[in-house]
Amino acid sequence: MHMENLASIGIWLVQFWADEEPVDQKRYLEESCKPKCVKPLLEYQACVKRIHGDDSGQKHCTGQYFDYWFCIDKCVAPKLFTKLK
């Protein structure tokens, strides 16, 4: 094959892949993992309900929020790394 033909094929491939809209696999995997993290979600929601109406700003649910997302991330990580290119 001539170099000109290889170059044109390479340009075509770059354009082809550039036109593809990348799909964020992490978001899909997060949705699939949410049913496995119901307990931390319920704890977070209970905290939010408990502190609703607190005007002092001293109460928060940061710990429960991070516990929930830690559970999601722990579930997603092994699946996500197999999908990365």
Short mmCIF file of N, CA and C in Angstrom, two decimals:
data_model
loop_
_atom_site.label_atom_id
_atom_site.label_comp_id
_atom_site.label_asym_id
_atom_site.label_seq_id
_atom_site.Cartn_x
_atom_site.Cartn_y
_atom_site.Cartn_z
N MET A 1 0.84 -1.18 0.00
CA MET A 1 0.00 0.00 0.00
C MET A 1 0.89 1.24 0.00
N HIS A 2 0.46 2.25 -0.72
CA HIS A 2 1.23 3.49 -0.79
C HIS A 2 1.01 4.31 0.46
N MET A 3 1.97 5.13 0.79
CA MET A 3 1.89 5.98 1.98
C MET A 3 0.71 6.93 1.93
N GLU A 4 0.35 7.40 0.71
CA GLU A 4 -0.79 8.32 0.59
C GLU A 4 -2.08 7.62 1.01
N ASN A 5 -2.22 6.36 0.61
CA ASN A 5 -3.41 5.59 0.97
C ASN A 5 -3.48 5.34 2.47
N LEU A 6 -2.35 5.01 3.07
CA LEU A 6 -2.31 4.81 4.52
C LEU A 6 -2.66 6.09 5.26
N ALA A 7 -2.16 7.21 4.78
CA ALA A 7 -2.46 8.49 5.42
C ALA A 7 -3.94 8.81 5.33
N SER A 8 -4.54 8.56 4.16
CA SER A 8 -5.97 8.88 4.02
C SER A 8 -6.82 7.95 4.89
N ILE A 9 -6.41 6.70 5.03
CA ILE A 9 -7.13 5.78 5.92
C ILE A 9 -7.01 6.25 7.36
N GLY A 10 -5.82 6.69 7.75
CA GLY A 10 -5.62 7.19 9.11
C GLY A 10 -6.47 8.41 9.39
N ILE A 11 -6.55 9.32 8.43
CA ILE A 11 -7.38 10.53 8.61
C ILE A 11 -8.84 10.13 8.72
N TRP A 12 -9.28 9.17 7.88
CA TRP A 12 -10.66 8.72 7.94
C TRP A 12 -10.98 8.12 9.31
N LEU A 13 -10.06 7.29 9.83
CA LEU A 13 -10.28 6.68 11.14
C LEU A 13 -10.38 7.72 12.25
N VAL A 14 -9.52 8.73 12.20
CA VAL A 14 -9.57 9.79 13.21
C VAL A 14 -10.90 10.51 13.13
N GLN A 15 -11.36 10.82 11.92
CA GLN A 15 -12.65 11.50 11.77
C GLN A 15 -13.79 10.61 12.24
N PHE A 16 -13.71 9.31 11.92
CA PHE A 16 -14.76 8.38 12.33
C PHE A 16 -14.87 8.34 13.85
N TRP A 17 -13.75 8.17 14.53
CA TRP A 17 -13.77 8.09 15.99
C TRP A 17 -14.11 9.44 16.62
N ALA A 18 -13.75 10.54 15.97
CA ALA A 18 -14.07 11.86 16.51
C ALA A 18 -15.57 12.11 16.44
N ASP A 19 -16.25 11.52 15.45
CA ASP A 19 -17.69 11.71 15.31
C ASP A 19 -18.48 10.89 16.33
N GLU A 20 -17.89 9.85 16.86
CA GLU A 20 -18.56 9.02 17.86
C GLU A 20 -18.72 9.81 19.15
N GLU A 21 -19.92 9.83 19.67
CA GLU A 21 -20.16 10.49 20.95
C GLU A 21 -19.77 9.52 22.06
N PRO A 22 -18.81 9.88 22.90
CA PRO A 22 -18.40 8.96 23.96
C PRO A 22 -19.54 8.76 24.98
N VAL A 23 -19.65 7.56 25.46
CA VAL A 23 -20.67 7.22 26.45
C VAL A 23 -19.97 7.08 27.79
N ASP A 24 -20.49 7.79 28.78
CA ASP A 24 -19.91 7.73 30.11
C ASP A 24 -20.36 6.43 30.80
N GLN A 25 -19.50 5.44 30.81
CA GLN A 25 -19.81 4.16 31.40
C GLN A 25 -20.02 4.26 32.91
N LYS A 26 -19.35 5.22 33.54
CA LYS A 26 -19.45 5.34 35.00
C LYS A 26 -20.89 5.64 35.43
N ARG A 27 -21.55 6.51 34.71
CA ARG A 27 -22.93 6.85 35.08
C ARG A 27 -23.85 5.63 34.96
N TYR A 28 -23.68 4.88 33.89
CA TYR A 28 -24.48 3.67 33.71
C TYR A 28 -24.21 2.68 34.84
N LEU A 29 -22.95 2.49 35.17
CA LEU A 29 -22.58 1.55 36.22
C LEU A 29 -23.07 2.03 37.59
N GLU A 30 -23.03 3.34 37.82
CA GLU A 30 -23.55 3.87 39.08
C GLU A 30 -25.02 3.52 39.25
N GLU A 31 -25.79 3.68 38.18
CA GLU A 31 -27.21 3.35 38.25
C GLU A 31 -27.41 1.87 38.54
N SER A 32 -26.57 1.03 37.95
CA SER A 32 -26.72 -0.41 38.18
C SER A 32 -26.30 -0.81 39.60
N CYS A 33 -25.47 0.00 40.24
CA CYS A 33 -25.00 -0.31 41.60
C CYS A 33 -25.90 0.25 42.70
N LYS A 34 -26.75 1.20 42.38
CA LYS A 34 -27.57 1.83 43.41
C LYS A 34 -28.43 0.83 44.20
N PRO A 35 -29.00 -0.18 43.57
CA PRO A 35 -29.79 -1.14 44.37
C PRO A 35 -28.96 -1.88 45.42
N LYS A 36 -27.65 -1.97 45.22
CA LYS A 36 -26.79 -2.64 46.20
C LYS A 36 -26.45 -1.75 47.37
N CYS A 37 -26.78 -0.46 47.28
CA CYS A 37 -26.40 0.51 48.31
C CYS A 37 -27.63 1.15 48.96
N VAL A 38 -28.67 0.37 49.12
CA VAL A 38 -29.92 0.88 49.67
C VAL A 38 -29.75 1.29 51.14
N LYS A 39 -29.04 0.49 51.92
CA LYS A 39 -28.89 0.80 53.34
C LYS A 39 -28.23 2.16 53.58
N PRO A 40 -27.08 2.47 52.95
CA PRO A 40 -26.51 3.81 53.15
C PRO A 40 -27.41 4.92 52.61
N LEU A 41 -28.16 4.64 51.54
CA LEU A 41 -29.08 5.65 51.01
C LEU A 41 -30.18 5.94 52.03
N LEU A 42 -30.75 4.89 52.61
CA LEU A 42 -31.80 5.09 53.61
C LEU A 42 -31.27 5.83 54.83
N GLU A 43 -30.05 5.55 55.23
CA GLU A 43 -29.45 6.26 56.35
C GLU A 43 -29.26 7.74 56.02
N TYR A 44 -28.85 8.04 54.81
CA TYR A 44 -28.70 9.43 54.37
C TYR A 44 -30.06 10.13 54.34
N GLN A 45 -31.06 9.48 53.76
CA GLN A 45 -32.39 10.07 53.69
C GLN A 45 -32.99 10.29 55.08
N ALA A 46 -32.75 9.37 56.02
CA ALA A 46 -33.24 9.53 57.39
C ALA A 46 -32.57 10.72 58.05
N CYS A 47 -31.27 10.90 57.79
CA CYS A 47 -30.56 12.05 58.34
C CYS A 47 -31.12 13.35 57.79
N VAL A 48 -31.34 13.40 56.49
CA VAL A 48 -31.88 14.61 55.86
C VAL A 48 -33.23 14.95 56.47
N LYS A 49 -34.06 13.94 56.67
CA LYS A 49 -35.38 14.15 57.27
C LYS A 49 -35.24 14.65 58.72
N ARG A 50 -34.28 14.06 59.43
CA ARG A 50 -34.07 14.40 60.85
C ARG A 50 -33.63 15.85 61.02
N ILE A 51 -32.80 16.35 60.13
CA ILE A 51 -32.27 17.70 60.31
C ILE A 51 -33.05 18.75 59.53
N HIS A 52 -34.08 18.32 58.79
CA HIS A 52 -34.89 19.27 58.03
C HIS A 52 -35.45 20.34 58.97
N GLY A 53 -35.29 21.55 58.60
CA GLY A 53 -35.79 22.65 59.41
C GLY A 53 -34.76 23.22 60.37
N ASP A 54 -33.56 22.64 60.41
CA ASP A 54 -32.49 23.17 61.27
C ASP A 54 -31.96 24.45 60.64
N ASP A 55 -32.21 25.56 61.29
CA ASP A 55 -31.76 26.85 60.75
C ASP A 55 -30.38 27.25 61.25
N SER A 56 -29.83 26.49 62.19
CA SER A 56 -28.53 26.86 62.75
C SER A 56 -27.39 26.58 61.77
N GLY A 57 -27.59 25.62 60.88
CA GLY A 57 -26.53 25.26 59.95
C GLY A 57 -25.47 24.37 60.57
N GLN A 58 -25.66 23.98 61.82
CA GLN A 58 -24.69 23.15 62.53
C GLN A 58 -24.84 21.66 62.21
N LYS A 59 -26.07 21.25 61.87
CA LYS A 59 -26.30 19.84 61.59
C LYS A 59 -26.13 19.58 60.10
N HIS A 60 -25.60 18.42 59.78
CA HIS A 60 -25.41 18.05 58.38
C HIS A 60 -25.39 16.53 58.24
N CYS A 61 -25.44 16.08 57.02
CA CYS A 61 -25.46 14.65 56.72
C CYS A 61 -24.30 14.26 55.82
N THR A 62 -23.22 14.97 55.95
CA THR A 62 -22.05 14.76 55.09
C THR A 62 -21.53 13.33 55.21
N GLY A 63 -21.44 12.82 56.42
CA GLY A 63 -20.93 11.47 56.62
C GLY A 63 -21.78 10.43 55.93
N GLN A 64 -23.09 10.54 56.08
CA GLN A 64 -23.99 9.59 55.45
C GLN A 64 -23.96 9.72 53.93
N TYR A 65 -23.82 10.94 53.43
CA TYR A 65 -23.72 11.18 51.99
C TYR A 65 -22.48 10.49 51.43
N PHE A 66 -21.34 10.69 52.10
CA PHE A 66 -20.11 10.06 51.63
C PHE A 66 -20.14 8.55 51.78
N ASP A 67 -20.79 8.04 52.82
CA ASP A 67 -20.94 6.59 52.97
C ASP A 67 -21.71 6.00 51.79
N TYR A 68 -22.77 6.69 51.36
CA TYR A 68 -23.57 6.23 50.23
C TYR A 68 -22.72 6.19 48.96
N TRP A 69 -22.02 7.28 48.67
CA TRP A 69 -21.23 7.33 47.43
C TRP A 69 -19.99 6.43 47.51
N PHE A 70 -19.48 6.17 48.69
CA PHE A 70 -18.39 5.20 48.83
C PHE A 70 -18.88 3.82 48.42
N CYS A 71 -20.09 3.47 48.85
CA CYS A 71 -20.68 2.18 48.49
C CYS A 71 -20.84 2.08 46.97
N ILE A 72 -21.34 3.12 46.35
CA ILE A 72 -21.51 3.14 44.89
C ILE A 72 -20.15 2.98 44.21
N ASP A 73 -19.17 3.80 44.63
CA ASP A 73 -17.85 3.75 44.01
C ASP A 73 -17.18 2.39 44.17
N LYS A 74 -17.35 1.79 45.33
CA LYS A 74 -16.76 0.48 45.59
C LYS A 74 -17.35 -0.58 44.65
N CYS A 75 -18.61 -0.45 44.35
CA CYS A 75 -19.29 -1.37 43.44
C CYS A 75 -18.88 -1.10 41.98
N VAL A 76 -18.75 0.18 41.63
CA VAL A 76 -18.47 0.57 40.24
C VAL A 76 -17.03 0.30 39.83
N ALA A 77 -16.07 0.55 40.71
CA ALA A 77 -14.65 0.55 40.34
C ALA A 77 -14.20 -0.71 39.60
N PRO A 78 -14.44 -1.91 40.10
CA PRO A 78 -13.93 -3.08 39.38
C PRO A 78 -14.56 -3.24 38.00
N LYS A 79 -15.80 -2.84 37.85
CA LYS A 79 -16.50 -2.96 36.57
C LYS A 79 -16.02 -1.89 35.59
N LEU A 80 -15.76 -0.70 36.11
CA LEU A 80 -15.39 0.42 35.26
C LEU A 80 -14.03 0.21 34.62
N PHE A 81 -13.07 -0.27 35.37
CA PHE A 81 -11.72 -0.41 34.85
C PHE A 81 -11.62 -1.47 33.76
N THR A 82 -12.54 -2.39 33.72
CA THR A 82 -12.54 -3.37 32.62
C THR A 82 -13.08 -2.76 31.33
N LYS A 83 -13.80 -1.64 31.42
CA LYS A 83 -14.38 -1.00 30.25
C LYS A 83 -13.53 0.13 29.68
N LEU A 84 -12.52 0.56 30.42
CA LEU A 84 -11.69 1.66 29.93
C LEU A 84 -10.79 1.17 28.80
N LYS A 85 -10.58 2.06 27.84
CA LYS A 85 -9.75 1.71 26.69
C LYS A 85 -8.41 2.38 26.80
#
